[in-house]
Coordinates of C-alpha atoms and ligand atoms in Angstrom, one line a residue:
M1 CA 116.8 59.9 106.2
A2 CA 120.1 60.2 108.0
S3 CA 119.9 61.2 111.6
F4 CA 121.1 64.6 112.8
Q5 CA 124.1 62.9 114.5
E6 CA 125.0 60.8 111.5
T7 CA 124.7 63.7 109.1
F8 CA 126.6 66.3 111.1
L9 CA 129.1 64.3 113.0
Q10 CA 131.3 63.4 110.2
P11 CA 134.8 62.3 111.2
N12 CA 137.5 64.8 110.7
N13 CA 141.1 64.9 111.4
S14 CA 141.2 68.3 113.1
V15 CA 143.4 68.8 116.1
K16 CA 141.4 69.2 119.3
K17 CA 142.2 72.7 120.5
K18 CA 140.9 74.7 123.4
S19 CA 141.0 78.5 122.9
S20 CA 141.0 81.1 125.7
G21 CA 143.2 79.3 128.2
I22 CA 142.2 76.4 130.5
M23 CA 138.5 76.9 130.3
G24 CA 138.0 77.0 126.6
Y25 CA 135.7 76.0 123.8
D26 CA 136.5 72.9 121.9
V27 CA 137.1 74.3 118.5
P28 CA 137.8 72.7 115.1
E29 CA 141.1 73.3 113.2
G30 CA 141.5 76.9 112.0
M31 CA 139.0 78.3 114.3
D32 CA 139.6 80.6 117.3
I33 CA 136.9 81.8 119.7
R34 CA 137.9 85.1 121.3
G35 CA 134.7 85.7 123.2
R36 CA 134.3 85.1 126.9
Y37 CA 134.1 81.4 128.0
D38 CA 130.8 80.4 129.6
P39 CA 129.7 76.9 130.2
E40 CA 126.2 77.8 128.9
F41 CA 127.7 79.2 125.7
S42 CA 129.7 76.1 125.2
K43 CA 126.5 74.2 124.7
I44 CA 125.8 76.3 121.7
L45 CA 129.5 76.5 120.6
T46 CA 129.9 72.8 120.3
R47 CA 132.7 71.5 118.1
D48 CA 130.2 70.2 115.6
A49 CA 128.2 73.4 115.4
L50 CA 131.4 75.3 115.0
Q51 CA 132.5 73.0 112.2
F52 CA 129.2 73.6 110.5
V53 CA 129.8 77.4 110.7
A54 CA 133.4 77.1 109.5
D55 CA 132.3 75.0 106.5
L56 CA 129.8 77.7 105.5
Q57 CA 132.4 80.4 106.0
R58 CA 135.0 78.5 103.9
E59 CA 132.5 77.8 101.1
F60 CA 131.0 81.2 100.8
R61 CA 133.6 83.7 102.0
N62 CA 134.8 84.6 98.5
H63 CA 131.3 84.9 97.2
I64 CA 130.5 87.3 100.1
K65 CA 133.7 89.3 99.5
Y66 CA 132.8 89.6 95.8
A67 CA 129.2 90.7 96.6
L68 CA 130.5 93.4 99.0
E69 CA 133.0 94.6 96.4
C70 CA 130.1 94.9 93.9
R71 CA 128.3 97.1 96.4
K72 CA 131.4 99.4 96.4
E73 CA 131.3 99.5 92.6
A74 CA 127.6 100.4 92.6
K75 CA 128.3 103.1 95.2
M76 CA 131.0 104.6 92.9
K77 CA 128.5 104.6 90.1
Y78 CA 125.9 106.4 92.1
N79 CA 128.5 108.8 93.6
N80 CA 129.5 109.7 90.0
G81 CA 125.9 110.7 89.2
G82 CA 124.4 107.4 88.2
L83 CA 121.0 106.3 89.3
P84 CA 119.9 102.8 90.4
G85 CA 117.5 101.2 87.9
F86 CA 116.2 97.9 86.4
D87 CA 118.9 95.7 85.0
P88 CA 118.3 95.2 81.2
T89 CA 120.2 91.9 81.3
T90 CA 117.6 90.3 83.7
K91 CA 114.5 91.5 81.8
Y92 CA 113.7 87.9 81.0
I93 CA 113.3 87.1 84.7
R94 CA 111.1 90.1 85.3
E95 CA 108.9 89.3 82.3
G96 CA 109.0 85.5 82.7
E97 CA 106.0 83.5 83.9
W98 CA 107.4 81.6 86.9
V99 CA 106.2 81.3 90.5
C100 CA 107.9 80.5 93.8
A101 CA 107.4 77.3 95.6
S102 CA 104.0 77.2 97.3
V103 CA 103.7 78.8 100.8
P104 CA 104.1 76.3 103.7
P105 CA 100.7 75.9 105.4
A106 CA 102.2 76.7 108.8
V107 CA 102.8 80.3 107.7
A108 CA 100.0 80.9 105.2
D109 CA 98.4 83.5 107.6
R110 CA 100.9 86.1 108.7
R111 CA 98.6 89.0 109.2
V112 CA 100.4 90.4 112.2
E113 CA 104.0 89.7 113.0
I114 CA 105.6 91.0 116.2
T115 CA 109.3 91.8 116.1
G116 CA 111.8 92.1 118.9
S117 CA 115.3 91.4 119.9
V118 CA 116.4 87.9 121.1
E119 CA 116.4 89.0 124.7
R120 CA 114.9 86.3 126.9
E121 CA 111.8 88.0 128.4
M122 CA 111.0 89.7 125.1
V123 CA 111.2 86.3 123.3
I124 CA 108.7 84.8 125.7
N125 CA 106.4 87.8 125.6
A126 CA 106.5 87.8 121.8
L127 CA 105.8 84.1 121.5
N128 CA 102.8 84.5 123.8
S129 CA 101.7 87.7 122.1
G130 CA 98.8 86.4 120.0
A131 CA 100.3 87.7 116.8
K132 CA 100.8 85.1 114.0
V133 CA 104.6 85.3 113.8
F134 CA 107.5 86.5 115.9
M135 CA 110.5 87.8 114.1
A136 CA 113.4 87.3 116.5
D137 CA 116.0 89.9 115.6
F138 CA 119.8 89.6 115.5
E139 CA 119.9 92.7 113.4
D140 CA 118.3 96.2 113.7
A141 CA 117.0 95.6 117.2
L142 CA 120.1 93.9 118.6
S143 CA 123.5 95.4 119.7
P144 CA 125.7 92.5 118.6
S145 CA 127.8 92.1 121.7
W146 CA 129.2 88.6 122.4
E147 CA 126.9 88.3 125.4
N148 CA 123.8 89.3 123.5
L149 CA 124.5 87.0 120.6
M150 CA 125.3 83.9 122.7
R151 CA 122.4 84.5 125.0
G152 CA 120.2 85.1 122.0
Q153 CA 121.2 81.7 120.6
I154 CA 120.4 80.0 124.0
N155 CA 117.0 81.8 124.0
M156 CA 116.3 80.6 120.5
R157 CA 117.2 77.0 121.4
D158 CA 115.0 77.1 124.4
A159 CA 112.2 78.8 122.5
V160 CA 112.2 76.1 119.8
N161 CA 112.4 73.4 122.5
G162 CA 109.4 75.0 124.2
T163 CA 111.3 75.2 127.5
I164 CA 112.1 78.9 127.7
T165 CA 111.3 80.5 131.1
S166 CA 112.7 83.4 133.0
H167 CA 112.4 85.0 136.4
D168 CA 112.7 88.7 137.1
Q169 CA 114.0 88.8 140.7
A170 CA 113.6 92.5 141.0
R171 CA 109.9 92.3 140.2
N172 CA 109.4 88.8 141.5
R173 CA 107.8 87.9 138.2
G174 CA 108.2 84.8 136.1
H175 CA 107.8 84.4 132.4
K176 CA 106.8 81.1 130.7
L177 CA 105.3 80.1 127.4
N178 CA 101.5 79.8 126.9
D179 CA 100.0 76.7 125.4
Q180 CA 99.5 78.6 122.1
T181 CA 102.6 80.3 120.8
V182 CA 103.3 82.1 117.5
K183 CA 105.5 80.9 114.7
L184 CA 109.2 81.9 114.9
F185 CA 111.2 83.6 112.2
V186 CA 114.9 84.5 112.9
R187 CA 116.6 87.5 111.3
P188 CA 120.4 87.1 111.1
R189 CA 122.6 90.1 110.7
G190 CA 123.3 91.6 107.3
W191 CA 126.2 90.5 105.0
H192 CA 128.3 93.5 106.0
L193 CA 128.7 92.8 109.7
P194 CA 131.7 90.7 110.9
E195 CA 131.7 88.5 114.0
A196 CA 134.9 89.6 115.7
H197 CA 134.7 87.0 118.5
I198 CA 135.0 84.1 116.1
F199 CA 138.0 83.8 113.8
I200 CA 138.2 81.3 111.0
D201 CA 141.5 80.9 109.2
G202 CA 142.7 84.1 110.7
E203 CA 139.7 86.2 109.7
P204 CA 136.6 87.3 111.6
A205 CA 133.7 85.2 110.7
T206 CA 130.7 86.6 108.7
G207 CA 128.2 87.6 111.3
C208 CA 125.1 86.3 109.6
L209 CA 126.7 82.9 108.9
V210 CA 127.4 82.6 112.6
D211 CA 123.8 83.6 113.5
F212 CA 122.3 81.3 110.8
G213 CA 124.7 78.4 111.3
L214 CA 124.4 78.1 115.0
Y215 CA 120.6 78.6 115.0
F216 CA 120.1 76.1 112.2
F217 CA 122.4 73.5 113.5
H218 CA 120.8 73.3 116.9
N219 CA 117.2 73.8 116.0
Y220 CA 116.2 72.6 112.5
A221 CA 115.0 69.2 113.6
N222 CA 112.8 70.4 116.5
F223 CA 111.6 73.3 114.6
R224 CA 110.3 71.2 111.8
K225 CA 108.4 69.0 114.2
T226 CA 107.0 71.5 116.6
Q227 CA 106.6 74.7 114.5
G228 CA 106.9 74.3 110.8
Q229 CA 104.7 71.3 110.1
G230 CA 107.5 69.7 108.2
F231 CA 109.0 72.9 106.9
G232 CA 111.5 75.3 108.3
P233 CA 113.3 76.8 110.0
F234 CA 112.0 80.2 108.8
F235 CA 114.2 83.3 108.3
Y236 CA 114.0 87.0 107.5
L237 CA 117.0 88.2 105.4
P238 CA 118.0 91.9 105.8
K239 CA 119.7 94.7 103.9
M240 CA 120.5 93.0 100.6
E241 CA 121.3 95.2 97.6
H242 CA 121.4 92.8 94.7
S243 CA 120.1 89.3 93.7
R244 CA 123.6 87.9 93.7
E245 CA 123.4 88.3 97.5
A246 CA 120.1 86.3 97.5
R247 CA 121.9 83.7 95.4
I248 CA 124.5 83.2 98.2
W249 CA 121.7 82.8 100.8
N250 CA 120.0 80.3 98.5
N251 CA 123.2 78.3 98.2
V252 CA 123.7 78.5 102.0
F253 CA 120.2 77.1 102.5
E254 CA 120.8 74.3 100.0
R255 CA 124.1 73.4 101.7
A256 CA 122.5 73.3 105.1
E257 CA 119.6 71.2 103.8
R258 CA 122.0 68.7 102.3
R259 CA 124.1 68.5 105.4
A260 CA 121.0 68.0 107.6
G261 CA 119.5 65.5 105.1
I262 CA 116.2 67.4 104.7
E263 CA 114.4 68.2 101.5
K264 CA 115.4 71.1 99.3
G265 CA 112.9 73.9 100.0
S266 CA 112.5 73.1 103.7
I267 CA 114.1 76.3 104.8
R268 CA 112.0 79.4 103.9
A269 CA 112.9 83.1 104.0
T270 CA 111.3 86.5 103.6
V271 CA 113.6 89.0 102.1
L272 CA 113.4 92.6 103.4
I273 CA 113.4 95.0 100.5
E274 CA 115.1 97.8 102.5
T275 CA 117.7 99.2 100.2
L276 CA 117.0 101.4 97.2
P277 CA 119.0 99.2 94.8
A278 CA 117.0 96.2 95.8
V279 CA 113.7 97.6 94.8
F280 CA 114.9 97.2 91.2
Q281 CA 115.8 93.6 91.9
M282 CA 112.7 92.2 93.5
N283 CA 111.8 89.7 90.8
E284 CA 115.5 88.7 90.6
I285 CA 115.7 88.2 94.3
L286 CA 112.6 86.1 94.4
Y287 CA 113.8 84.1 91.4
E288 CA 117.1 83.2 93.1
L289 CA 115.3 82.1 96.2
R290 CA 112.3 80.6 94.4
D291 CA 112.5 77.3 96.2
H292 CA 113.1 78.9 99.6
S293 CA 111.1 82.1 99.4
V294 CA 108.1 83.0 101.6
G295 CA 107.8 86.6 100.4
L296 CA 109.2 90.1 100.6
N297 CA 108.8 92.8 103.3
C298 CA 108.8 96.5 103.1
G299 CA 111.6 97.4 105.5
R300 CA 110.7 101.1 105.3
W301 CA 113.2 102.5 107.8
D302 CA 116.3 101.0 106.2
Y303 CA 114.8 101.9 102.9
I304 CA 114.7 105.6 103.7
F305 CA 118.3 105.3 105.1
S306 CA 119.3 103.6 101.9
Y307 CA 117.7 106.4 99.8
I308 CA 119.8 109.0 101.5
K309 CA 122.9 106.8 101.4
T310 CA 122.5 105.9 97.7
F311 CA 122.1 109.6 96.9
Q312 CA 124.9 110.8 99.2
A313 CA 126.5 112.6 96.3
H314 CA 123.3 114.1 94.9
P315 CA 122.6 117.4 96.6
D316 CA 119.5 117.8 94.5
R317 CA 117.9 114.8 96.3
L318 CA 118.2 115.8 100.0
L319 CA 115.4 114.3 102.1
P320 CA 113.2 116.6 104.1
D321 CA 112.8 116.2 107.9
R322 CA 112.7 112.5 108.9
V323 CA 109.1 112.8 110.2
Q324 CA 107.9 113.9 106.8
V325 CA 109.2 110.9 104.9
G326 CA 106.2 108.6 105.4
M327 CA 104.6 105.9 103.3
T328 CA 102.4 108.3 101.5
Q329 CA 105.3 110.0 99.7
H330 CA 105.1 109.0 96.1
F331 CA 108.4 107.0 96.1
M332 CA 107.5 105.1 99.2
R333 CA 104.0 104.3 98.0
S334 CA 105.4 103.1 94.7
Y335 CA 107.8 100.9 96.4
S336 CA 105.1 99.2 98.5
D337 CA 102.7 98.9 95.5
L338 CA 105.3 97.4 93.3
L339 CA 106.4 95.0 96.0
I340 CA 102.8 93.8 96.4
H341 CA 102.4 93.3 92.7
T342 CA 105.7 91.4 92.4
C343 CA 105.1 89.1 95.3
H344 CA 101.5 88.2 94.3
K345 CA 102.6 87.6 90.7
R346 CA 105.1 85.1 92.1
G347 CA 102.7 83.5 94.6
V348 CA 104.2 84.7 97.9
H349 CA 103.5 87.1 100.8
A350 CA 103.9 90.8 100.4
M351 CA 104.5 91.9 104.0
G352 CA 104.1 95.5 105.2
G353 CA 106.4 97.3 107.6
M354 CA 106.8 98.9 110.9
A355 CA 104.9 101.9 112.2
A356 CA 107.2 103.5 114.7
Q357 CA 104.5 104.4 117.2
I358 CA 104.5 102.5 120.5
P359 CA 102.0 102.7 123.4
I360 CA 102.2 105.8 125.5
K361 CA 101.7 104.8 129.1
D362 CA 101.0 107.9 131.0
D363 CA 98.8 109.9 128.6
P364 CA 95.6 108.3 127.3
A365 CA 94.9 110.9 124.7
A366 CA 98.4 110.8 123.3
N367 CA 98.2 107.0 123.4
E368 CA 94.9 107.0 121.4
A369 CA 96.4 109.4 118.9
A370 CA 99.4 107.1 118.4
L371 CA 97.1 104.1 118.1
E372 CA 95.1 105.9 115.5
L373 CA 98.2 106.6 113.4
V374 CA 99.1 102.9 113.6
R375 CA 95.5 101.9 112.5
K376 CA 95.7 104.4 109.6
D377 CA 99.1 103.0 108.5
K378 CA 97.8 99.4 108.7
L379 CA 94.6 100.3 106.8
R380 CA 96.7 101.7 104.0
E381 CA 98.7 98.5 103.9
V382 CA 95.9 96.1 103.9
R383 CA 93.9 98.1 101.3
A384 CA 97.0 98.3 99.1
G385 CA 97.1 94.4 99.2
H386 CA 99.7 93.6 101.8
D387 CA 99.2 90.2 103.4
G388 CA 100.4 91.2 106.9
T389 CA 102.3 93.7 108.8
W390 CA 104.7 94.3 111.7
A391 CA 104.0 95.4 115.2
A392 CA 106.8 96.7 117.5
H393 CA 105.0 96.2 120.7
P394 CA 102.4 93.6 122.0
G395 CA 100.1 96.5 122.9
L396 CA 99.7 97.3 119.2
I397 CA 98.7 93.8 118.1
P398 CA 94.9 94.0 118.7
A399 CA 94.7 97.2 116.6
C400 CA 96.7 95.7 113.8
M401 CA 94.9 92.4 113.9
E402 CA 91.5 94.2 113.8
V403 CA 92.4 96.2 110.8
F404 CA 93.7 93.3 108.8
T405 CA 90.9 90.9 109.8
N406 CA 88.2 93.5 109.0
N407 CA 89.6 93.8 105.5
M408 CA 90.8 90.2 104.8
G409 CA 88.1 88.3 106.7
N410 CA 88.9 84.6 107.0
A411 CA 91.3 84.5 104.1
P412 CA 94.8 83.8 105.3
N413 CA 96.3 86.3 102.9
Q414 CA 95.6 88.3 99.7
I415 CA 98.1 86.6 97.4
H416 CA 95.5 85.5 94.9
S417 CA 92.9 88.2 95.4
M418 CA 95.0 91.4 95.2
K419 CA 97.2 91.2 92.1
R420 CA 97.7 94.9 91.8
Q421 CA 98.1 94.7 88.1
D422 CA 97.9 98.6 88.1
A423 CA 101.3 98.7 89.8
S424 CA 103.0 96.8 87.0
V425 CA 103.5 100.2 85.2
L426 CA 105.5 101.8 88.0
D427 CA 108.9 102.7 86.7
E428 CA 112.2 104.2 87.8
E429 CA 110.8 107.7 87.9
D430 CA 108.1 106.6 90.4
L431 CA 110.6 104.8 92.6
L432 CA 113.1 107.6 92.7
Q433 CA 110.8 110.6 92.8
R434 CA 112.2 113.3 95.1
P435 CA 110.2 113.5 98.3
R436 CA 108.5 116.7 99.2
G437 CA 108.7 118.5 102.5
V438 CA 110.7 121.0 104.6
Y439 CA 114.0 121.1 106.3
T440 CA 113.8 122.4 109.9
M441 CA 116.0 123.2 112.8
E442 CA 113.8 121.0 114.9
G443 CA 114.5 118.2 112.4
L444 CA 118.2 118.6 112.9
R445 CA 117.9 118.8 116.7
L446 CA 115.7 115.7 116.8
N447 CA 118.1 113.8 114.6
T448 CA 120.9 114.7 116.9
R449 CA 119.1 113.7 120.1
V450 CA 117.9 110.5 118.6
G451 CA 121.2 109.5 117.1
I452 CA 123.2 110.2 120.3
Q453 CA 120.7 108.4 122.6
Y454 CA 120.4 105.4 120.3
L455 CA 124.2 105.0 120.1
A456 CA 124.5 105.4 123.9
A457 CA 122.0 102.6 124.3
W458 CA 123.7 100.4 121.7
L459 CA 127.1 100.8 123.4
T460 CA 125.6 99.4 126.6
G461 CA 124.1 96.4 124.8
V462 CA 120.6 97.7 124.0
G463 CA 119.7 97.7 120.4
C464 CA 116.2 99.1 120.4
V465 CA 114.8 101.9 122.6
P466 CA 111.7 104.0 123.1
L467 CA 112.6 107.7 122.4
Y468 CA 110.0 110.4 122.3
N469 CA 107.2 107.8 122.2
L470 CA 108.6 106.1 119.1
M471 CA 110.6 102.9 118.6
E472 CA 114.2 103.6 117.6
D473 CA 116.5 100.9 116.3
A474 CA 119.6 100.7 114.1
A475 CA 117.6 101.4 110.9
S476 CA 115.7 104.4 112.2
A477 CA 118.7 105.9 113.9
E478 CA 120.7 105.5 110.7
I479 CA 118.3 107.9 109.1
S480 CA 119.1 110.5 111.8
R481 CA 122.8 110.0 111.2
V482 CA 122.9 110.1 107.4
Q483 CA 120.4 112.9 107.2
S484 CA 122.6 115.1 109.5
W485 CA 125.7 114.2 107.5
Q486 CA 124.0 115.1 104.2
W487 CA 122.5 118.4 105.5
L488 CA 125.9 119.4 106.8
K489 CA 127.8 118.3 103.7
Y490 CA 125.5 120.3 101.4
G491 CA 124.7 123.2 103.7
A492 CA 121.0 122.5 103.7
E493 CA 118.9 125.6 104.3
L494 CA 116.7 125.1 107.3
D495 CA 113.7 127.3 106.5
G496 CA 110.7 125.1 107.4
D497 CA 110.3 126.7 110.8
G498 CA 111.5 130.2 110.6
P499 CA 114.0 132.4 108.8
G500 CA 116.5 130.4 106.8
V501 CA 119.8 129.3 108.2
K502 CA 122.4 127.1 106.5
V503 CA 123.7 124.0 108.3
N504 CA 127.4 124.3 108.7
L505 CA 130.0 123.0 111.2
D506 CA 129.5 125.9 113.6
L507 CA 125.7 125.5 113.7
F508 CA 126.0 121.7 114.0
G509 CA 128.5 122.0 116.8
R510 CA 126.1 124.3 118.7
V511 CA 123.2 122.0 118.1
V512 CA 125.2 119.0 119.4
E513 CA 126.2 120.9 122.6
E514 CA 122.6 122.1 123.2
E515 CA 121.0 118.8 122.5
M516 CA 123.5 117.0 124.8
A517 CA 122.4 119.5 127.6
R518 CA 118.8 118.7 126.8
I519 CA 119.5 114.9 126.9
E520 CA 121.1 115.4 130.3
R521 CA 118.1 117.3 131.6
E522 CA 115.7 114.7 130.2
V523 CA 117.4 111.5 131.4
G524 CA 118.7 113.1 134.7
Q525 CA 122.3 113.7 135.8
E526 CA 122.8 110.4 137.4
K527 CA 121.8 108.3 134.4
F528 CA 123.7 110.7 132.1
K529 CA 126.9 110.3 134.1
K530 CA 126.6 106.5 134.3
G531 CA 125.6 106.1 130.7
M532 CA 127.7 106.2 127.5
Y533 CA 126.3 109.6 126.3
K534 CA 129.6 111.3 125.9
E535 CA 131.1 108.4 124.0
A536 CA 128.0 108.3 121.8
C537 CA 128.2 112.0 121.2
K538 CA 131.8 111.7 120.0
L539 CA 130.9 108.8 117.7
F540 CA 127.9 110.5 116.3
T541 CA 129.7 113.8 115.8
R542 CA 132.6 112.1 114.0
Q543 CA 130.2 110.2 111.7
C544 CA 128.2 113.2 110.8
T545 CA 131.2 115.4 110.1
A546 CA 133.3 112.7 108.3
P547 CA 134.3 113.8 104.8
V548 CA 133.3 110.4 103.5
L549 CA 130.1 108.9 104.7
D550 CA 130.5 105.7 106.7
D551 CA 128.5 102.9 105.1
F552 CA 127.0 101.8 108.4
M553 CA 126.8 103.5 111.8
T554 CA 127.2 100.1 113.4
L555 CA 130.5 99.1 111.7
D556 CA 132.9 101.6 113.3
T557 CA 130.9 101.5 116.5
Y558 CA 131.2 97.8 116.7
N559 CA 134.8 98.1 117.7
N560 CA 133.6 99.6 121.0
I561 CA 131.7 96.5 121.9
V562 CA 134.1 93.8 120.9
M563 CA 135.6 92.2 124.0
H564 CA 138.3 89.7 123.4
H565 CA 139.1 87.4 126.3
P566 CA 141.2 87.2 128.2
I567 CA 143.0 90.2 126.7
G568 CA 140.3 92.9 126.9
S569 CA 138.6 94.9 124.3
S570 CA 140.0 94.9 120.8
R571 CA 139.6 96.6 117.5
L572 CA 139.2 94.7 114.3
Ligands
LIG1 C1 113.1 99.0 111.6 C2 113.0 97.6 112.1 O1 113.8 96.8 111.9 S1 111.7 97.2 113.1 C3 112.2 95.7 113.9 C4 113.2 95.9 114.9 N1 112.7 96.6 116.0 C5 111.9 96.0 117.0 O2 111.8 94.8 116.9 C6 111.3 96.8 118.1 C7 110.8 95.9 119.2 N2 110.2 96.6 120.2 C8 110.9 96.9 121.4 O3 112.1 96.6 121.4 C9 110.2 97.6 122.5 O4 108.9 97.5 122.3 C10 110.6 99.1 122.7 C11 112.1 99.2 122.9 C12 110.3 99.9 121.4 C13 109.8 99.6 123.8 O5 110.2 98.9 124.9 P1 109.7 99.2 126.4 O6 109.6 100.7 126.6 O7 110.6 98.5 127.3 O8 108.3 98.6 126.4 P2 107.3 98.5 127.6 O9 107.9 99.0 128.9 O10 106.0 99.1 127.2 O11 107.2 96.9 127.8 C14 106.1 96.3 128.5 C15 106.2 94.9 128.3 O12 106.0 94.5 126.9 C16 107.1 93.7 126.5 N3 107.5 94.1 125.1 C17 107.7 95.3 124.6 N4 108.0 95.2 123.3 C18 107.9 93.9 123.0 C19 108.1 93.2 121.8 N5 108.4 93.8 120.7 N6 108.0 91.9 121.8 C20 107.7 91.2 123.0 N7 107.5 91.9 124.2 C21 107.6 93.2 124.2 C22 108.3 94.1 127.4 O13 109.2 93.0 127.5 C23 107.5 94.3 128.7 O14 107.2 93.0 129.3 P3 107.2 92.7 130.8 O15 106.1 93.5 131.4 O16 106.9 91.2 130.9 O17 108.6 93.0 131.4
LIG2 O1 113.9 96.2 109.1 C1 113.0 96.9 108.9 C2 113.2 98.3 108.5 O2 112.3 99.0 108.4 O3 114.4 98.7 108.4
LIG3 MG1 115.9 97.1 108.6

């Protein structure tokens, strides 16, 4: 097999060019790095790694643009009254008798997976956590600033090398890896997010190709030796809407494997089914990735967000208060059951999702109640046939582990024991059924407080925060945003907690003002003044009152965290 150096360091005639002045990155032809120069970052942004990213971008950019155009077309169809559904032209895939490549032994048992951003201490804690897998997140849990992304890549490299350490000076505490660590999966950003600090041929790079490309380039060889038992690296793939997007990932993987000289099928990925259109494409997505798949996951928070977004022009499908849209609603249960049936039919893992509860430090009774909710959620998942689940915090791992182990015993998964044949009859009506529940003023207030505080954190580089004893990230905060937009747009009647009142601009304005005052009281004047709450409030208000719904909260907001050097901040 060709060595890493031989395979990647092919001669090229590109002009050696340093960007960003005297101290600059050594970039290949057609590439421009507009992010801050840092000697540590330059060990990630090597010329050859950048060339690899540029090659991916050049080969796949038109496919990505086409896939994003198709999303727009689908949106138009839904906005004109259409409903998502199964595609008659791919019935042969849904009904065919095929299976995915067999599961790599290294990740046969995934009963508890901890997730977290790629921040250094969190990475070390997650790898030491005693879960089976750590999903290191460049997506929902990360604010994609240049600093976060580059430090995240450094942290991933050091994690795979087994050399990652950190020292917290303020607390005089060190972090280092235990002898036993968990298996690493990396979640790159979704297709929709650009990387505005790296330009290729005059255009911002595609965020996920930067995340994937840099991580793969630097780590694939070590990963396969130390983590993957000959397989890997392993990925989670977010926010896809159609199997054509999975086909692009499959082609990216095959290209990377060829360039690295490793066998086809080395790279493995779990796809999050977290958009409403994707639930009708689960077989097709697995089929596209059949040589590279290691299952599907119920990304329940983005799924709820996507339900609202897909039905943005359907006032008869308003969702009730966010807290009432749980996994026991018929459409959510149907999605999880069909996902299990589909994955097990195709021989791969059906992963559960994230309960939003996190440990409550200063109130044992409330903490026990939160833990009980997590246990209940996990029990539902394992009994339904899921092979594993997500935990948002190390403190939840023992409870999740206990529930799964009590029900699965020593078996690494339930792929062959829980076929869920009964779920094969679930149809469009089950998957789209209108959720039941009430619309309340408290729901609107909570959405406002959560949306503003999440955005305020995101603007300062923090992509996941504890709010009101729950985990909030880009996916859960999106629900708050689009729900507020939808209630406002259609004048939802809030009658769940008193006499009915219709949401309108006046009411929403008052709610925003009052909730800002409450946030100030809750966080304290000093933190409020130093923080980005006012900016966040402006962004949230604009997004909720926009005549046309923004596709993603993070797209417009991204312009606020782009920092071009040496010029200063810049809009795309
Ligand atoms: C919808 C989705 O996409 S879900 C997936 C994306 N979301 C996530 O991954 C959420 C990950 N979780 C988190 O980010 C955090 O747990 C939060 C923000 C929810 C709570 O954070 P905090 O309030 O800071 O937690 P807390 O103070 O209890 O942390 C205590 C310790 O646990 C660690 N910790 C907390 N969560 C995690 C985690 N997910 N992974 C590893 N370590 C963690 C902290 O680093 C801290 O360690 P230290 O004592 O060594 O400094
Ligand atoms: O990514 C997970 C989700 O629930 O969204
Ligand atoms: Mg998600």
